[in-house]
Amino acid sequence: METVFHYGADAAYIGGKFLNLRAFSKNFDNDELKKAVKLAHKLGKKIFVTLNAIPNNSELELLPDYIQYLESIKVDSIIVSDLGVFNLAKQYSDIPITISTQANNMNWASVKMWKELGAKRVILARELSLREINEIRQKVTDIELEVFIHGAMCISISGRCLLSNYLTARDANRGECTQPCRWKYYLMEEKRPGEYFQVFEDERGSYIMNSKDLCTIEFLDKIIETGVDSLKIEGRMKSSYYAGITTKIYREAIDSYFEGTYSEDKIKEWKNELKNVSHRPYTSGFYLDKTNYNSQNYETSSYIRKYNYVGIVKEKISENSYLIEVKNKIKRGETIEIIRSKGEKISILLSEIINYENNDIIEEANPNQKIILEVGSSIQSGDLIRSLKTNATAN
């Protein structure tokens, strides 16, 4: 959360320990939620808390107290998909309500309904084109609209999927998705047990439900021009490095658009940088046209990784010295890059590594170790540090 704020996010979407769609994430307990809201408001940022899973009857009994707690700590909005949760939120609080993409809003009539019921914002379904979003904006005013601009895509409409529940007893609609759409499948005839036949959608492979990741940097200007109010990056189960880099790039692109400097050269640089975070091959999703075979990755469900996240700048010690917290092993002789919140990245050859505890010069630094780094240029607390993977390839 601190990282995305550092790199330019206006708001962070976070989950508590209850009723959110990221059950495998550590998530925030009540005290951490309170601290998160205080920090965000101190920075002039906002916190949206997810209550977007579909509850059963027993969980509904717990909701009033939890909703009232969220109101007491002054969260800026809660995100819901279920009408019952929406109704309880209206009954027990005055918290502004955001409608989740799970609610599958694909037309102006449903958005208009949520507006009339009292929702402040609707996160539109990911299956809409630019033309359709623009039409919704034209027909429904006085409600905020939000769209996804970067991240993993789900094979099911707005993430409403039963496949994980059926195969593993872990329900995607309860935040426990095991992503069986990313698995490789074979065909077995019932009278020939143990004989597996590969399933081909075409000659390139059998990952028949494995979507590429969404990337909109090349037409972000067109998305802004639809009149939407908020742009969302999917990333709560991602690393700080992923969240920071993607936030930085889209922040720069948005600012560039409004400054009148959005250009093909910049788009090329931004897209190249987005290839430096862990990702699957990219697709434009539904924005430009209906999806086709090019939207699927038939060869592998693995991620492409070009860089290692090796540390974060903690504080300035002296004029050119900074305290670094190491996240992954780095060695003397490696070249590292410091990703500043604004401006170009800085490349540094590690001619020496200084142990912060005793000022000894060491050959390598390990995770959770603190070191001193001499940097001639200005950097800030919160800047991320990376190194190129030795086996990295272009894509």
mmCIF file of C-alpha atoms in Angstrom:
data_model
loop_
_atom_site.group_PDB
_atom_site.id
_atom_site.type_symbol
_atom_site.label_atom_id
_atom_site.label_comp_id
_atom_site.label_asym_id
_atom_site.label_seq_id
_atom_site.Cartn_x
_atom_site.Cartn_y
_atom_site.Cartn_z
ATOM 1 C CA MET A 1 0.000 0.000 0.000
ATOM 2 C CA GLU A 2 2.795 2.395 0.915
ATOM 3 C CA THR A 3 4.533 1.536 -2.354
ATOM 4 C CA VAL A 4 1.578 2.330 -4.614
ATOM 5 C CA PHE A 5 1.041 5.619 -2.806
ATOM 6 C CA HIS A 6 4.742 6.412 -3.227
ATOM 7 C CA TYR A 7 4.496 5.836 -6.983
ATOM 8 C CA GLY A 8 1.396 7.945 -7.540
ATOM 9 C CA ALA A 9 -1.809 6.019 -6.761
ATOM 10 C CA ASP A 10 -4.688 8.184 -5.533
ATOM 11 C CA ALA A 11 -6.351 5.302 -3.701
ATOM 12 C CA ALA A 12 -5.642 1.748 -2.605
ATOM 13 C CA TYR A 13 -8.122 -1.110 -2.511
ATOM 14 C CA ILE A 14 -7.429 -3.368 0.463
ATOM 15 C CA GLY A 15 -9.123 -6.361 2.031
ATOM 16 C CA GLY A 16 -9.905 -6.949 5.662
ATOM 17 C CA LYS A 17 -10.091 -10.370 7.255
ATOM 18 C CA PHE A 18 -13.718 -10.758 6.258
ATOM 19 C CA LEU A 19 -15.682 -11.264 3.044
ATOM 20 C CA ASN A 20 -13.174 -10.190 0.409
ATOM 21 C CA LEU A 21 -12.171 -11.943 -2.795
ATOM 22 C CA ARG A 22 -8.507 -12.463 -1.912
ATOM 23 C CA ALA A 23 -8.752 -15.219 0.702
ATOM 24 C CA PHE A 24 -5.151 -16.372 0.111
ATOM 25 C CA SER A 25 -3.737 -12.915 0.797
ATOM 26 C CA LYS A 26 -2.624 -12.025 4.327
ATOM 27 C CA ASN A 27 -5.014 -9.046 4.263
ATOM 28 C CA PHE A 28 -5.486 -6.414 6.988
ATOM 29 C CA ASP A 29 -6.761 -7.039 10.505
ATOM 30 C CA ASN A 30 -8.884 -4.321 12.129
ATOM 31 C CA ASP A 31 -5.955 -2.487 13.718
ATOM 32 C CA GLU A 32 -4.032 -2.548 10.435
ATOM 33 C CA LEU A 33 -7.076 -1.195 8.607
ATOM 34 C CA LYS A 34 -7.225 1.692 11.044
ATOM 35 C CA LYS A 35 -3.522 2.460 10.580
ATOM 36 C CA ALA A 36 -3.894 2.196 6.797
ATOM 37 C CA VAL A 37 -6.705 4.746 6.730
ATOM 38 C CA LYS A 38 -4.764 7.168 8.939
ATOM 39 C CA LEU A 39 -1.665 6.916 6.758
ATOM 40 C CA ALA A 40 -3.641 7.292 3.528
ATOM 41 C CA HIS A 41 -5.502 10.366 4.756
ATOM 42 C CA LYS A 42 -2.271 11.904 6.008
ATOM 43 C CA LEU A 43 -0.949 11.576 2.439
ATOM 44 C CA GLY A 44 -4.162 12.891 0.913
ATOM 45 C CA LYS A 45 -5.038 9.429 -0.432
ATOM 46 C CA LYS A 46 -8.104 7.189 -0.077
ATOM 47 C CA ILE A 47 -8.799 3.674 1.162
ATOM 48 C CA PHE A 48 -11.449 1.411 -0.364
ATOM 49 C CA VAL A 49 -12.207 -1.770 1.629
ATOM 50 C CA THR A 50 -13.484 -4.823 -0.241
ATOM 51 C CA LEU A 51 -16.632 -6.583 0.928
ATOM 52 C CA ASN A 52 -17.190 -8.092 -2.510
ATOM 53 C CA ALA A 53 -17.597 -11.805 -1.781
ATOM 54 C CA ILE A 54 -21.102 -13.247 -1.747
ATOM 55 C CA PRO A 55 -21.960 -14.106 1.890
ATOM 56 C CA ASN A 56 -23.991 -16.940 3.341
ATOM 57 C CA ASN A 57 -26.588 -16.439 6.062
ATOM 58 C CA SER A 58 -24.215 -16.899 9.003
ATOM 59 C CA GLU A 59 -21.830 -14.278 7.640
ATOM 60 C CA LEU A 60 -24.626 -11.758 7.233
ATOM 61 C CA GLU A 61 -25.010 -11.747 11.019
ATOM 62 C CA LEU A 62 -21.437 -10.464 11.378
ATOM 63 C CA LEU A 63 -21.760 -7.717 8.800
ATOM 64 C CA PRO A 64 -23.497 -4.902 10.750
ATOM 65 C CA ASP A 65 -20.760 -4.674 13.410
ATOM 66 C CA TYR A 66 -18.011 -4.886 10.790
ATOM 67 C CA ILE A 67 -19.594 -2.212 8.605
ATOM 68 C CA GLN A 68 -19.978 0.081 11.600
ATOM 69 C CA TYR A 69 -16.311 -0.483 12.484
ATOM 70 C CA LEU A 70 -15.280 0.493 8.951
ATOM 71 C CA GLU A 71 -17.333 3.658 9.270
ATOM 72 C CA SER A 72 -15.753 4.470 12.643
ATOM 73 C CA ILE A 73 -12.226 4.384 11.142
ATOM 74 C CA LYS A 74 -13.424 6.579 8.241
ATOM 75 C CA VAL A 75 -12.757 4.349 5.227
ATOM 76 C CA ASP A 76 -13.531 6.234 2.038
ATOM 77 C CA SER A 77 -15.642 3.533 0.417
ATOM 78 C CA ILE A 78 -16.564 -0.134 0.591
ATOM 79 C CA ILE A 79 -16.749 -2.327 -2.502
ATOM 80 C CA VAL A 80 -19.706 -4.717 -2.699
ATOM 81 C CA SER A 81 -21.229 -7.039 -5.282
ATOM 82 C CA ASP A 82 -24.156 -8.568 -3.381
ATOM 83 C CA LEU A 83 -27.488 -6.737 -3.035
ATOM 84 C CA GLY A 84 -27.899 -7.957 0.535
ATOM 85 C CA VAL A 85 -24.517 -6.551 1.538
ATOM 86 C CA PHE A 86 -25.366 -3.322 -0.266
ATOM 87 C CA ASN A 87 -28.622 -3.042 1.661
ATOM 88 C CA LEU A 88 -26.946 -3.695 5.029
ATOM 89 C CA ALA A 89 -24.259 -1.127 4.252
ATOM 90 C CA LYS A 90 -26.952 1.450 3.547
ATOM 91 C CA GLN A 91 -28.826 0.478 6.698
ATOM 92 C CA TYR A 92 -25.916 0.541 9.140
ATOM 93 C CA SER A 93 -23.623 3.262 7.778
ATOM 94 C CA ASP A 94 -23.207 6.281 5.561
ATOM 95 C CA ILE A 95 -20.051 4.917 3.915
ATOM 96 C CA PRO A 96 -19.982 5.656 0.155
ATOM 97 C CA ILE A 97 -20.548 2.387 -1.710
ATOM 98 C CA THR A 98 -18.662 1.191 -4.787
ATOM 99 C CA ILE A 99 -20.180 -1.618 -6.858
ATOM 100 C CA SER A 100 -17.677 -4.359 -7.651
ATOM 101 C CA THR A 101 -16.923 -5.670 -11.122
ATOM 102 C CA GLN A 102 -18.312 -8.955 -9.748
ATOM 103 C CA ALA A 103 -21.774 -7.392 -10.061
ATOM 104 C CA ASN A 104 -21.306 -7.702 -13.835
ATOM 105 C CA ASN A 105 -22.486 -4.255 -14.948
ATOM 106 C CA MET A 106 -22.372 -4.331 -18.747
ATOM 107 C CA ASN A 107 -25.060 -1.808 -19.722
ATOM 108 C CA TRP A 108 -26.303 1.656 -18.842
ATOM 109 C CA ALA A 109 -29.589 0.403 -17.355
ATOM 110 C CA SER A 110 -27.873 -1.577 -14.591
ATOM 111 C CA VAL A 111 -25.542 1.343 -13.826
ATOM 112 C CA LYS A 112 -28.555 3.654 -13.665
ATOM 113 C CA MET A 113 -30.251 1.260 -11.236
ATOM 114 C CA TRP A 114 -27.246 1.304 -8.879
ATOM 115 C CA LYS A 115 -27.183 5.092 -9.066
ATOM 116 C CA GLU A 116 -30.850 5.264 -8.084
ATOM 117 C CA LEU A 117 -30.246 2.849 -5.205
ATOM 118 C CA GLY A 118 -27.536 5.147 -3.872
ATOM 119 C CA ALA A 119 -24.198 3.785 -5.086
ATOM 120 C CA LYS A 120 -21.446 6.351 -5.563
ATOM 121 C CA ARG A 121 -19.290 4.388 -8.033
ATOM 122 C CA VAL A 122 -19.633 1.385 -10.341
ATOM 123 C CA ILE A 123 -16.632 -0.678 -11.436
ATOM 124 C CA LEU A 124 -17.691 -1.797 -14.892
ATOM 125 C CA ALA A 125 -17.384 -5.355 -16.178
ATOM 126 C CA ARG A 126 -14.131 -6.097 -17.964
ATOM 127 C CA GLU A 127 -16.009 -7.351 -21.029
ATOM 128 C CA LEU A 128 -16.914 -3.878 -22.351
ATOM 129 C CA SER A 129 -15.520 -2.069 -25.375
ATOM 130 C CA LEU A 130 -14.545 1.610 -25.500
ATOM 131 C CA ARG A 131 -17.708 2.324 -27.471
ATOM 132 C CA GLU A 132 -19.916 0.614 -24.884
ATOM 133 C CA ILE A 133 -18.250 2.423 -21.972
ATOM 134 C CA ASN A 134 -18.699 5.746 -23.719
ATOM 135 C CA GLU A 135 -22.399 5.024 -24.245
ATOM 136 C CA ILE A 136 -22.864 4.184 -20.568
ATOM 137 C CA ARG A 137 -21.166 7.454 -19.631
ATOM 138 C CA GLN A 138 -23.374 9.433 -21.981
ATOM 139 C CA LYS A 139 -26.604 7.891 -20.696
ATOM 140 C CA VAL A 140 -25.813 7.884 -16.957
ATOM 141 C CA THR A 141 -24.271 10.925 -15.292
ATOM 142 C CA ASP A 142 -23.712 11.835 -11.640
ATOM 143 C CA ILE A 143 -22.209 8.465 -10.778
ATOM 144 C CA GLU A 144 -18.519 7.592 -10.868
ATOM 145 C CA LEU A 145 -17.371 4.938 -13.340
ATOM 146 C CA GLU A 146 -14.237 2.860 -12.977
ATOM 147 C CA VAL A 147 -12.507 0.420 -15.332
ATOM 148 C CA PHE A 148 -9.595 -2.009 -15.138
ATOM 149 C CA ILE A 149 -6.546 -0.971 -17.141
ATOM 150 C CA HIS A 150 -3.886 -3.547 -16.244
ATOM 151 C CA GLY A 151 -3.577 -7.041 -14.815
ATOM 152 C CA ALA A 152 -4.781 -10.628 -15.006
ATOM 153 C CA MET A 153 -7.925 -11.429 -16.959
ATOM 154 C CA CYS A 154 -10.486 -14.071 -15.969
ATOM 155 C CA ILE A 155 -11.915 -16.528 -18.479
ATOM 156 C CA SER A 156 -15.360 -16.135 -16.882
ATOM 157 C CA ILE A 157 -17.653 -13.125 -17.169
ATOM 158 C CA SER A 158 -16.534 -10.659 -14.480
ATOM 159 C CA GLY A 159 -14.870 -13.416 -12.506
ATOM 160 C CA ARG A 160 -18.060 -15.376 -11.776
ATOM 161 C CA CYS A 161 -16.624 -18.880 -12.064
ATOM 162 C CA LEU A 162 -17.585 -22.299 -10.660
ATOM 163 C CA LEU A 163 -14.649 -24.259 -12.116
ATOM 164 C CA SER A 164 -12.374 -23.897 -9.086
ATOM 165 C CA ASN A 165 -15.176 -24.940 -6.730
ATOM 166 C CA TYR A 166 -16.007 -27.981 -8.835
ATOM 167 C CA LEU A 167 -12.429 -29.233 -9.230
ATOM 168 C CA THR A 168 -10.862 -28.272 -5.891
ATOM 169 C CA ALA A 169 -13.746 -27.300 -3.543
ATOM 170 C CA ARG A 170 -12.323 -23.776 -3.378
ATOM 171 C CA ASP A 171 -14.826 -21.193 -4.538
ATOM 172 C CA ALA A 172 -13.682 -18.332 -6.776
ATOM 173 C CA ASN A 173 -16.733 -16.354 -5.696
ATOM 174 C CA ARG A 174 -15.536 -16.671 -2.102
ATOM 175 C CA GLY A 175 -12.014 -15.450 -2.845
ATOM 176 C CA GLU A 176 -10.360 -18.896 -2.957
ATOM 177 C CA CYS A 177 -9.807 -19.409 -6.689
ATOM 178 C CA THR A 178 -7.090 -21.937 -7.568
ATOM 179 C CA GLN A 179 -7.068 -20.730 -11.210
ATOM 180 C CA PRO A 180 -7.800 -24.047 -12.957
ATOM 181 C CA CYS A 181 -8.254 -21.985 -16.143
ATOM 182 C CA ARG A 182 -4.439 -21.748 -16.167
ATOM 183 C CA TRP A 183 -3.949 -25.532 -16.092
ATOM 184 C CA LYS A 184 -3.003 -27.755 -18.995
ATOM 185 C CA TYR A 185 -5.739 -30.248 -19.859
ATOM 186 C CA TYR A 186 -5.843 -33.684 -21.474
ATOM 187 C CA LEU A 187 -8.749 -35.783 -22.760
ATOM 188 C CA MET A 188 -9.412 -39.323 -21.438
ATOM 189 C CA GLU A 189 -12.033 -41.665 -22.914
ATOM 190 C CA GLU A 190 -14.011 -43.370 -20.109
ATOM 191 C CA LYS A 191 -13.340 -46.933 -21.330
ATOM 192 C CA ARG A 192 -9.611 -46.306 -21.716
ATOM 193 C CA PRO A 193 -8.510 -45.139 -18.241
ATOM 194 C CA GLY A 194 -4.943 -43.900 -18.064
ATOM 195 C CA GLU A 195 -4.719 -43.100 -21.781
ATOM 196 C CA TYR A 196 -4.391 -39.349 -22.088
ATOM 197 C CA PHE A 197 -4.875 -37.429 -25.307
ATOM 198 C CA GLN A 198 -3.665 -33.856 -25.555
ATOM 199 C CA VAL A 199 -6.388 -31.239 -26.048
ATOM 200 C CA PHE A 200 -5.584 -28.808 -28.860
ATOM 201 C CA GLU A 201 -7.422 -25.592 -29.575
ATOM 202 C CA ASP A 202 -4.978 -25.251 -32.434
ATOM 203 C CA GLU A 203 -1.475 -26.470 -33.217
ATOM 204 C CA ARG A 204 0.215 -24.262 -30.606
ATOM 205 C CA GLY A 205 -0.878 -26.002 -27.435
ATOM 206 C CA SER A 206 -3.596 -26.923 -24.965
ATOM 207 C CA TYR A 207 -3.935 -24.106 -22.442
ATOM 208 C CA ILE A 208 -7.469 -23.659 -23.718
ATOM 209 C CA MET A 209 -8.702 -21.176 -21.071
ATOM 210 C CA ASN A 210 -5.469 -19.336 -20.254
ATOM 211 C CA SER A 211 -5.949 -15.614 -20.939
ATOM 212 C CA LYS A 212 -3.130 -13.187 -21.547
ATOM 213 C CA ASP A 213 -2.797 -10.223 -19.165
ATOM 214 C CA LEU A 214 -4.520 -6.914 -19.838
ATOM 215 C CA CYS A 215 -2.344 -3.947 -20.823
ATOM 216 C CA THR A 216 -3.899 -0.675 -22.013
ATOM 217 C CA ILE A 217 -0.909 1.679 -22.095
ATOM 218 C CA GLU A 218 -1.076 1.986 -25.906
ATOM 219 C CA PHE A 219 -4.622 3.360 -25.893
ATOM 220 C CA LEU A 220 -4.954 4.814 -22.396
ATOM 221 C CA ASP A 221 -5.879 8.155 -23.941
ATOM 222 C CA LYS A 222 -8.939 6.556 -25.555
ATOM 223 C CA ILE A 223 -10.033 5.129 -22.203
ATOM 224 C CA ILE A 224 -9.700 8.518 -20.506
ATOM 225 C CA GLU A 225 -11.743 10.095 -23.292
ATOM 226 C CA THR A 226 -14.710 7.798 -22.563
ATOM 227 C CA GLY A 227 -15.284 9.922 -19.465
ATOM 228 C CA VAL A 228 -14.570 7.341 -16.772
ATOM 229 C CA ASP A 229 -13.542 8.669 -13.365
ATOM 230 C CA SER A 230 -11.072 6.048 -12.133
ATOM 231 C CA LEU A 231 -8.543 3.615 -13.597
ATOM 232 C CA LYS A 232 -7.826 0.414 -11.699
ATOM 233 C CA ILE A 233 -4.697 -1.763 -11.658
ATOM 234 C CA GLU A 234 -5.213 -5.341 -10.487
ATOM 235 C CA GLY A 235 -2.528 -6.207 -7.999
ATOM 236 C CA ARG A 236 -3.404 -7.145 -4.416
ATOM 237 C CA MET A 237 -1.854 -10.627 -4.757
ATOM 238 C CA LYS A 238 1.199 -9.194 -6.560
ATOM 239 C CA SER A 239 4.552 -8.050 -5.182
ATOM 240 C CA SER A 240 5.397 -4.530 -4.070
ATOM 241 C CA TYR A 241 7.720 -4.334 -7.058
ATOM 242 C CA TYR A 242 4.923 -5.195 -9.511
ATOM 243 C CA ALA A 243 2.502 -2.775 -7.856
ATOM 244 C CA GLY A 244 5.048 0.037 -7.730
ATOM 245 C CA ILE A 245 6.266 -0.203 -11.321
ATOM 246 C CA THR A 246 2.805 -0.512 -12.874
ATOM 247 C CA THR A 247 1.505 2.384 -10.783
ATOM 248 C CA LYS A 248 4.461 4.574 -11.761
ATOM 249 C CA ILE A 249 4.006 3.909 -15.486
ATOM 250 C CA TYR A 250 0.268 4.563 -15.580
ATOM 251 C CA ARG A 251 0.636 7.617 -13.329
ATOM 252 C CA GLU A 252 3.144 9.051 -15.786
ATOM 253 C CA ALA A 253 0.884 8.231 -18.729
ATOM 254 C CA ILE A 254 -2.202 9.827 -17.151
ATOM 255 C CA ASP A 255 -0.278 12.972 -16.216
ATOM 256 C CA SER A 256 1.283 13.078 -19.673
ATOM 257 C CA TYR A 257 -2.161 12.928 -21.290
ATOM 258 C CA PHE A 258 -3.454 15.908 -19.319
ATOM 259 C CA GLU A 259 -0.217 17.827 -19.867
ATOM 260 C CA GLY A 260 -0.498 17.310 -23.630
ATOM 261 C CA THR A 261 2.737 15.322 -23.914
ATOM 262 C CA TYR A 262 1.285 11.835 -24.483
ATOM 263 C CA SER A 263 3.177 10.503 -27.534
ATOM 264 C CA GLU A 264 4.137 7.368 -29.447
ATOM 265 C CA ASP A 265 7.731 7.575 -28.205
ATOM 266 C CA LYS A 266 6.586 7.704 -24.592
ATOM 267 C CA ILE A 267 4.104 4.875 -25.135
ATOM 268 C CA LYS A 268 6.924 2.699 -26.458
ATOM 269 C CA GLU A 269 9.053 3.438 -23.373
ATOM 270 C CA TRP A 270 6.143 2.772 -20.999
ATOM 271 C CA LYS A 271 5.275 -0.527 -22.676
ATOM 272 C CA ASN A 272 8.881 -1.679 -22.533
ATOM 273 C CA GLU A 273 8.955 -0.859 -18.821
ATOM 274 C CA LEU A 274 5.712 -2.787 -18.218
ATOM 275 C CA LYS A 275 7.466 -5.820 -19.709
ATOM 276 C CA ASN A 276 9.978 -5.603 -16.859
ATOM 277 C CA VAL A 277 7.446 -6.718 -14.237
ATOM 278 C CA SER A 278 6.265 -10.298 -13.839
ATOM 279 C CA HIS A 279 3.556 -10.800 -16.444
ATOM 280 C CA ARG A 280 2.003 -13.057 -19.023
ATOM 281 C CA PRO A 281 1.980 -11.895 -22.663
ATOM 282 C CA TYR A 282 -0.251 -8.843 -23.024
ATOM 283 C CA THR A 283 -3.649 -8.348 -24.632
ATOM 284 C CA SER A 284 -5.938 -5.342 -25.119
ATOM 285 C CA GLY A 285 -8.842 -7.345 -23.669
ATOM 286 C CA PHE A 286 -12.300 -6.309 -24.896
ATOM 287 C CA TYR A 287 -11.559 -2.604 -25.272
ATOM 288 C CA LEU A 288 -10.796 -2.463 -28.983
ATOM 289 C CA ASP A 289 -12.813 -5.398 -30.256
ATOM 290 C CA LYS A 290 -14.156 -8.785 -29.270
ATOM 291 C CA THR A 291 -11.467 -11.135 -28.023
ATOM 292 C CA ASN A 292 -10.157 -13.864 -30.332
ATOM 293 C CA TYR A 293 -7.519 -16.600 -30.338
ATOM 294 C CA ASN A 294 -4.784 -13.977 -29.973
ATOM 295 C CA SER A 295 -6.110 -13.172 -26.475
ATOM 296 C CA GLN A 296 -5.132 -16.621 -25.196
ATOM 297 C CA ASN A 297 -1.707 -17.952 -24.259
ATOM 298 C CA TYR A 298 -1.537 -21.493 -25.630
ATOM 299 C CA GLU A 299 2.008 -22.339 -24.647
ATOM 300 C CA THR A 300 2.390 -21.851 -20.895
ATOM 301 C CA SER A 301 0.697 -20.422 -17.809
ATOM 302 C CA SER A 302 4.046 -19.268 -16.399
ATOM 303 C CA TYR A 303 4.984 -15.630 -15.927
ATOM 304 C CA ILE A 304 7.692 -13.732 -17.812
ATOM 305 C CA ARG A 305 10.213 -12.241 -15.378
ATOM 306 C CA LYS A 306 13.111 -10.049 -16.493
ATOM 307 C CA TYR A 307 14.189 -8.458 -13.201
ATOM 308 C CA ASN A 308 14.711 -9.428 -9.577
ATOM 309 C CA TYR A 309 13.317 -7.138 -6.900
ATOM 310 C CA VAL A 310 16.336 -6.710 -4.622
ATOM 311 C CA GLY A 311 15.551 -3.940 -2.160
ATOM 312 C CA ILE A 312 13.914 -0.723 -1.068
ATOM 313 C CA VAL A 313 15.336 2.645 -0.002
ATOM 314 C CA LYS A 314 14.503 3.168 3.683
ATOM 315 C CA GLU A 315 16.069 6.523 4.557
ATOM 316 C CA LYS A 316 18.782 9.033 3.789
ATOM 317 C CA ILE A 317 21.821 8.773 6.073
ATOM 318 C CA SER A 318 24.055 11.539 4.759
ATOM 319 C CA GLU A 319 24.485 13.686 1.656
ATOM 320 C CA ASN A 320 24.978 10.755 -0.735
ATOM 321 C CA SER A 321 24.401 7.739 1.534
ATOM 322 C CA TYR A 322 21.160 5.797 1.858
ATOM 323 C CA LEU A 323 19.988 2.933 4.038
ATOM 324 C CA ILE A 324 18.737 0.017 1.939
ATOM 325 C CA GLU A 325 16.659 -2.944 3.103
ATOM 326 C CA VAL A 326 17.594 -5.974 1.006
ATOM 327 C CA LYS A 327 14.753 -8.199 -0.233
ATOM 328 C CA ASN A 328 16.684 -10.656 -2.443
ATOM 329 C CA LYS A 329 20.365 -11.529 -2.570
ATOM 330 C CA ILE A 330 22.689 -9.114 -4.382
ATOM 331 C CA LYS A 331 26.429 -9.435 -4.969
ATOM 332 C CA ARG A 332 29.330 -7.079 -5.496
ATOM 333 C CA GLY A 333 29.854 -6.491 -9.221
ATOM 334 C CA GLU A 334 26.159 -6.585 -10.081
ATOM 335 C CA THR A 335 24.436 -3.630 -11.705
ATOM 336 C CA ILE A 336 21.289 -2.470 -9.931
ATOM 337 C CA GLU A 337 18.604 0.017 -10.958
ATOM 338 C CA ILE A 338 16.842 2.386 -8.598
ATOM 339 C CA ILE A 339 13.302 3.178 -9.747
ATOM 340 C CA ARG A 340 12.511 6.690 -8.591
ATOM 341 C CA SER A 341 8.924 7.749 -7.996
ATOM 342 C CA LYS A 342 9.424 10.509 -10.561
ATOM 343 C CA GLY A 343 12.034 10.780 -13.252
ATOM 344 C CA GLU A 344 14.378 8.319 -14.905
ATOM 345 C CA LYS A 345 15.750 5.228 -13.196
ATOM 346 C CA ILE A 346 19.346 5.265 -11.936
ATOM 347 C CA SER A 347 21.829 2.473 -12.776
ATOM 348 C CA ILE A 348 24.637 1.722 -10.309
ATOM 349 C CA LEU A 349 27.480 -0.799 -10.473
ATOM 350 C CA LEU A 350 27.963 -2.301 -7.011
ATOM 351 C CA SER A 351 31.699 -1.840 -6.646
ATOM 352 C CA GLU A 352 31.255 -2.360 -2.902
ATOM 353 C CA ILE A 353 28.521 -3.308 -0.436
ATOM 354 C CA ILE A 354 28.650 -1.806 3.060
ATOM 355 C CA ASN A 355 27.031 -3.633 5.972
ATOM 356 C CA TYR A 356 24.896 -1.097 7.883
ATOM 357 C CA GLU A 357 25.424 -2.843 11.247
ATOM 358 C CA ASN A 358 29.227 -2.587 11.401
ATOM 359 C CA ASN A 359 30.322 -0.690 8.247
ATOM 360 C CA ASP A 360 32.191 -3.767 6.997
ATOM 361 C CA ILE A 361 32.578 -4.203 3.236
ATOM 362 C CA ILE A 362 30.904 -7.471 2.237
ATOM 363 C CA GLU A 363 30.763 -9.527 -0.958
ATOM 364 C CA GLU A 364 27.013 -10.078 -0.918
ATOM 365 C CA ALA A 365 23.896 -9.064 0.975
ATOM 366 C CA ASN A 366 21.026 -11.403 1.868
ATOM 367 C CA PRO A 367 17.281 -10.868 2.336
ATOM 368 C CA ASN A 368 16.332 -8.704 5.365
ATOM 369 C CA GLN A 369 19.909 -7.432 5.676
ATOM 370 C CA LYS A 370 20.492 -3.670 5.767
ATOM 371 C CA ILE A 371 23.240 -2.067 3.729
ATOM 372 C CA ILE A 372 24.537 1.408 2.915
ATOM 373 C CA LEU A 373 24.477 2.572 -0.678
ATOM 374 C CA GLU A 374 26.355 5.557 -2.091
ATOM 375 C CA VAL A 375 24.245 7.316 -4.716
ATOM 376 C CA GLY A 376 25.240 10.496 -6.520
ATOM 377 C CA SER A 377 21.720 11.360 -7.680
ATOM 378 C CA SER A 378 18.744 12.213 -5.512
ATOM 379 C CA ILE A 379 16.556 9.285 -4.478
ATOM 380 C CA GLN A 380 13.782 8.947 -1.895
ATOM 381 C CA SER A 381 12.597 6.654 0.854
ATOM 382 C CA GLY A 382 10.293 4.112 -0.783
ATOM 383 C CA ASP A 383 12.153 3.895 -4.111
ATOM 384 C CA LEU A 384 12.475 0.293 -5.310
ATOM 385 C CA ILE A 385 15.697 -1.398 -6.415
ATOM 386 C CA ARG A 386 16.008 -4.202 -8.958
ATOM 387 C CA SER A 387 18.629 -6.196 -10.855
ATOM 388 C CA LEU A 388 18.416 -7.903 -14.250
ATOM 389 C CA LYS A 389 17.883 -11.673 -14.052
ATOM 390 C CA THR A 390 20.850 -13.507 -15.504
ATOM 391 C CA ASN A 391 18.595 -15.710 -17.664
ATOM 392 C CA ALA A 392 16.205 -12.942 -18.708
ATOM 393 C CA THR A 393 15.116 -12.738 -22.329
ATOM 394 C CA ALA A 394 13.353 -10.032 -24.293
ATOM 395 C CA ASN A 395 9.703 -10.435 -25.230
#
